Every structure is written in structure tokens, then in C-alpha cells.
Short mmCIF file of C-alpha atoms in Angstrom, two decimals:
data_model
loop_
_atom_site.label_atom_id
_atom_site.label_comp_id
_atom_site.label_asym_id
_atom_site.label_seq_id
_atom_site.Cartn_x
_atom_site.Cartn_y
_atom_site.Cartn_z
CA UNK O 1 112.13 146.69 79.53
CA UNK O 2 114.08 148.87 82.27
CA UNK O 3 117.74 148.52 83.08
CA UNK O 4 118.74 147.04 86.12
CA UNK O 5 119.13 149.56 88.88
CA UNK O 6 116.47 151.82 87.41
CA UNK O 7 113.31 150.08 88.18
CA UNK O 8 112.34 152.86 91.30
CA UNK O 9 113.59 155.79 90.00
CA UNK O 10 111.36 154.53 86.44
CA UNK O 11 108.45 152.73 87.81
CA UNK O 12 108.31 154.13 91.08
CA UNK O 13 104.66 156.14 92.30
CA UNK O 14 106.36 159.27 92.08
CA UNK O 15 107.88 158.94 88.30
CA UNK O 16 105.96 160.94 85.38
CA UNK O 17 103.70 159.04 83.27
CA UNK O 18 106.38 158.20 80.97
CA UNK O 19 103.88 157.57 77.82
CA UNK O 20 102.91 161.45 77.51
CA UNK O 21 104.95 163.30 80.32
CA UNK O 22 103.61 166.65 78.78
CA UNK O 23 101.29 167.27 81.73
CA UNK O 24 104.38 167.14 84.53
CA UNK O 25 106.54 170.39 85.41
CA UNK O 26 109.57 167.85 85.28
CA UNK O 27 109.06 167.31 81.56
CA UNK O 28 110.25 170.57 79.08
CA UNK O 29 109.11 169.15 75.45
CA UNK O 30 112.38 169.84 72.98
CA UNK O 31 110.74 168.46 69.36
CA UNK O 32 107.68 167.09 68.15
CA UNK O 33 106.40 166.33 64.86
CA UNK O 34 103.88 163.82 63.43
CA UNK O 35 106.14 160.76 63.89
CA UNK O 36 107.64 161.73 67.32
CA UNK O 37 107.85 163.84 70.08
CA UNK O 38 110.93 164.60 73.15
CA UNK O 39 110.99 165.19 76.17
CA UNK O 40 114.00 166.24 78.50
CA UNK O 41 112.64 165.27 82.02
CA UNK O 42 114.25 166.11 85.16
CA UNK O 43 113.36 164.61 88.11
CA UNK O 44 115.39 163.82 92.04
CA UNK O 45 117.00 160.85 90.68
CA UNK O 46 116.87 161.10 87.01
CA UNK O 47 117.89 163.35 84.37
CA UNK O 48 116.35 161.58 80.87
CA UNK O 49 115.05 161.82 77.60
CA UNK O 50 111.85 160.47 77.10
CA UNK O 51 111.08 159.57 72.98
CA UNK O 52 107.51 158.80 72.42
CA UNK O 53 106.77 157.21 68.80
CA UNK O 54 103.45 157.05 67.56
CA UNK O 55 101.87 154.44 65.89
CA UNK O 56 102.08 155.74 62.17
CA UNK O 57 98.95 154.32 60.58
CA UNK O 58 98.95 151.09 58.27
CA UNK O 59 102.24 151.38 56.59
CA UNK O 60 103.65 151.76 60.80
CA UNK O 61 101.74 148.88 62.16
CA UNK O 62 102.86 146.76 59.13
CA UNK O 63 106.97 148.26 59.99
CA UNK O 64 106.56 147.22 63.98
CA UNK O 65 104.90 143.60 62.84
CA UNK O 66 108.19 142.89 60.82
CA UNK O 67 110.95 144.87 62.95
CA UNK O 68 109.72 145.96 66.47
CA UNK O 69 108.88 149.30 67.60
CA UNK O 70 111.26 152.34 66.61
CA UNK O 71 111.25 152.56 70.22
CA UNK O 72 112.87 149.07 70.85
CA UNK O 73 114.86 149.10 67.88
CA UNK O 74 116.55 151.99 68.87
CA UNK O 75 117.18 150.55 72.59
CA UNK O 76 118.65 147.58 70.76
CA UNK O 77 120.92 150.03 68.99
CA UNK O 78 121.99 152.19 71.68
CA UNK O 79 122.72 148.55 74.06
CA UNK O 80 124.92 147.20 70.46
CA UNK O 81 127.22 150.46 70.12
CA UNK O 82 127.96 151.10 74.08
CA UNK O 83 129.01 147.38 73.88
CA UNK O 84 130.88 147.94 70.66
CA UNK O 85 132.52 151.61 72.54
CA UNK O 86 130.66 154.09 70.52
CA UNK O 87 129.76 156.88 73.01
CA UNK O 88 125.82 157.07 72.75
CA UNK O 89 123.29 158.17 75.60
CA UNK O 90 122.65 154.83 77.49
CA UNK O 91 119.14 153.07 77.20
CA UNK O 92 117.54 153.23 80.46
CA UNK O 93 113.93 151.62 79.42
CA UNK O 94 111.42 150.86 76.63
CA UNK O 95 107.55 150.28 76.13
CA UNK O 96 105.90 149.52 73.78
CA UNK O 97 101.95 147.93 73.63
CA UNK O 98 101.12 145.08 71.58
CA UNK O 99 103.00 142.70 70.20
CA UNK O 100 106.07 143.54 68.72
CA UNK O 101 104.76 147.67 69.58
CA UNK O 102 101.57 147.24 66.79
CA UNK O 103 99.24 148.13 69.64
CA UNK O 104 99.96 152.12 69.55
CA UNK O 105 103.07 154.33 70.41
CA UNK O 106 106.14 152.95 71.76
CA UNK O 107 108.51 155.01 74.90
CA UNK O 108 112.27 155.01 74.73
CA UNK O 109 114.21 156.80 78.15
CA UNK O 110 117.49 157.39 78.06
CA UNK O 111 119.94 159.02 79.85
CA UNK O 112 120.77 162.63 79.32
CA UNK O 113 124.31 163.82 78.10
CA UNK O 114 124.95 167.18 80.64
CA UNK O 115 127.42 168.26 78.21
CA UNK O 116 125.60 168.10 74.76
CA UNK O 117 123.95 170.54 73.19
CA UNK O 118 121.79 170.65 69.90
CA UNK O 119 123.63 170.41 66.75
CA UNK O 120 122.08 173.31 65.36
CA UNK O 121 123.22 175.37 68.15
CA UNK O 122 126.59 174.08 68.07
CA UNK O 123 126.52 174.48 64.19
CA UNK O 124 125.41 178.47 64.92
CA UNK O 125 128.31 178.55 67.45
CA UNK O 126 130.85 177.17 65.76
CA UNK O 127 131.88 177.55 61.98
CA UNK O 128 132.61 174.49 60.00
CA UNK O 129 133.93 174.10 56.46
CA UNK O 130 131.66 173.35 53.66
CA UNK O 131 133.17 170.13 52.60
CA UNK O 132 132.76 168.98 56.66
CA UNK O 133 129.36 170.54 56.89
CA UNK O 134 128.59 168.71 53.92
CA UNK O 135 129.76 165.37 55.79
CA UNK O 136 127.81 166.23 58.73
CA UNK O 137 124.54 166.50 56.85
CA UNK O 138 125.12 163.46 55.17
CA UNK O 139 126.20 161.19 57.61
CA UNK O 140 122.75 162.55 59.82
CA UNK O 141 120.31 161.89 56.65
CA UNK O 142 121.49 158.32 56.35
CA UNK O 143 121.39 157.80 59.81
CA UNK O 144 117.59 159.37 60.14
CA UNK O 145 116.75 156.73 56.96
CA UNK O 146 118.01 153.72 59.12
CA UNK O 147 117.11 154.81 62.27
CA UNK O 148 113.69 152.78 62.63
CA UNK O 149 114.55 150.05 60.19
CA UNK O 150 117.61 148.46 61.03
CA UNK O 151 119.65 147.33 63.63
CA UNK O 152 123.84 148.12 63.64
CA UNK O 153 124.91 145.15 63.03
CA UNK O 154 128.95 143.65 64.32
#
């Protein structure tokens, strides 16, 4: 899937291959672990981030064939909270192989936030109070858990 008004800029001959951009000077890698890996990617007309998810074995595959690829389920989730006005980077486009993503790792691109600026960094930056700290790390575990398995619902 790519958003309307993005199809050039994302599938044009001159965009990065979008399922590992690793290879292309456009494309600075900011995490990866087994599960996932980011990409900030820069290019004339776009200024993204690219989330690849990989396939994650049997207990994966079995995940995508009953809820969709991380990938799509989080484009689902970004399109539900712009609509309900909760300030998110907006979904630009999603792949996934297979049906319902069980055929391998699955791409989410979104747009980057010029102002934001890694919560760690803003954590070293800034001090916070315990008991809001303690909020903060809460409210991120839960949302890590549910991430990949459910959608927000209205």
C-alpha cells in the first residue's frame, strides 16, 4: 500500500530499495535487533523512516496468519489515531509478501518528525521526576506488548 501522492517519490527508479535500504548513502540505520531494524532515509523528496520486520520463525508466521504483518498492523494504527487526532508520524506505505505478510519480512515508511528526538536523549537532557519517569516507562512497555498484536480500537 502507498498513500496517495507518494507513489513517485516511493516507487519511483530512483527510490532506495525500501526492503533493506542498508546499501544506499540516503539510508543512516538508527536500531536493529533480531525482530527489527530502522532506518532514517533522506532522499530529494522524502525524509522517512523505513521499519523492516522480519519474519520471526514459526510462532511469527503463525502471528501474521491470524493478525497481518507488524508492518501493516502498525500502518493501520498510525491511519486510526491521525483520524482520531493523536499526533503520530503519518503512514506513507507498507509491504509485506505473502498473504497476510507470512511470506518473509514486512516494510513500514513513514514520515519523519524534524523536531523529535530519541527519548533517551531527551530523557539525558531533561530531568523528570521519578513518579513521571515511572509513568513514562510504563506507558512505553505496554505499548511495545501491543504494538504487533492489536489494533487501537474507537
Amino acid at each position: 500500500w502507498v498513500e496517495a501522492g507518494y507513489e513517485g517519490a516511493i516507487l519511483g527508479a530512483d527510490s532506495p530499495n525500501w526492503s533493506d535500504p542498508s546499501g544506499d548513502e540516503r539510508a543512516v540505520l538508527i536500531k536493529a535487533n533480531s525482530r527489527r531494524k530502522i532506518w532514517r532515509v533522506r532522499t530529494e523528496e522524502l525524509n522517512v523512516h523505513v521499519k523492516r520486520y522480519e519474519a520471526g520463525g514459526l510462532v511469527g508466521w503463525a502471528k501474521r496468519a491470524v493478525l497481518s504483518s507488524p508492518a501493516a498492523v502498525e500502518f493501520r494504527n498510525h491511519q486510526l489515531a491521525l483520524a482520531a487526532g493523536i499526533s503520530c508520524p503519518e503512514p506513507l506505505a507498507c509491504g509485506q509478501r505473502g498473504w497476510r505478510g507470512t511470506g518473509g519480512a514486512s516494510i513500514l515508511i513513514t514520515k519523519s518528525i524534524e523536531q523529535a528526538q530519541p527519548l533517551d536523549v531527551y530523557l539525558q537532557e531533561n530531568a523528570l521526576d521519578d513518579e513521571l519517569l515511572e509513568l513514562v516507562a510504563e506507558l512505553m512497555g505496554k505499548g511495545h506488548r501491543r504494538a504487533t498484536s492489536r489494533t487501537i480500537s474507537r
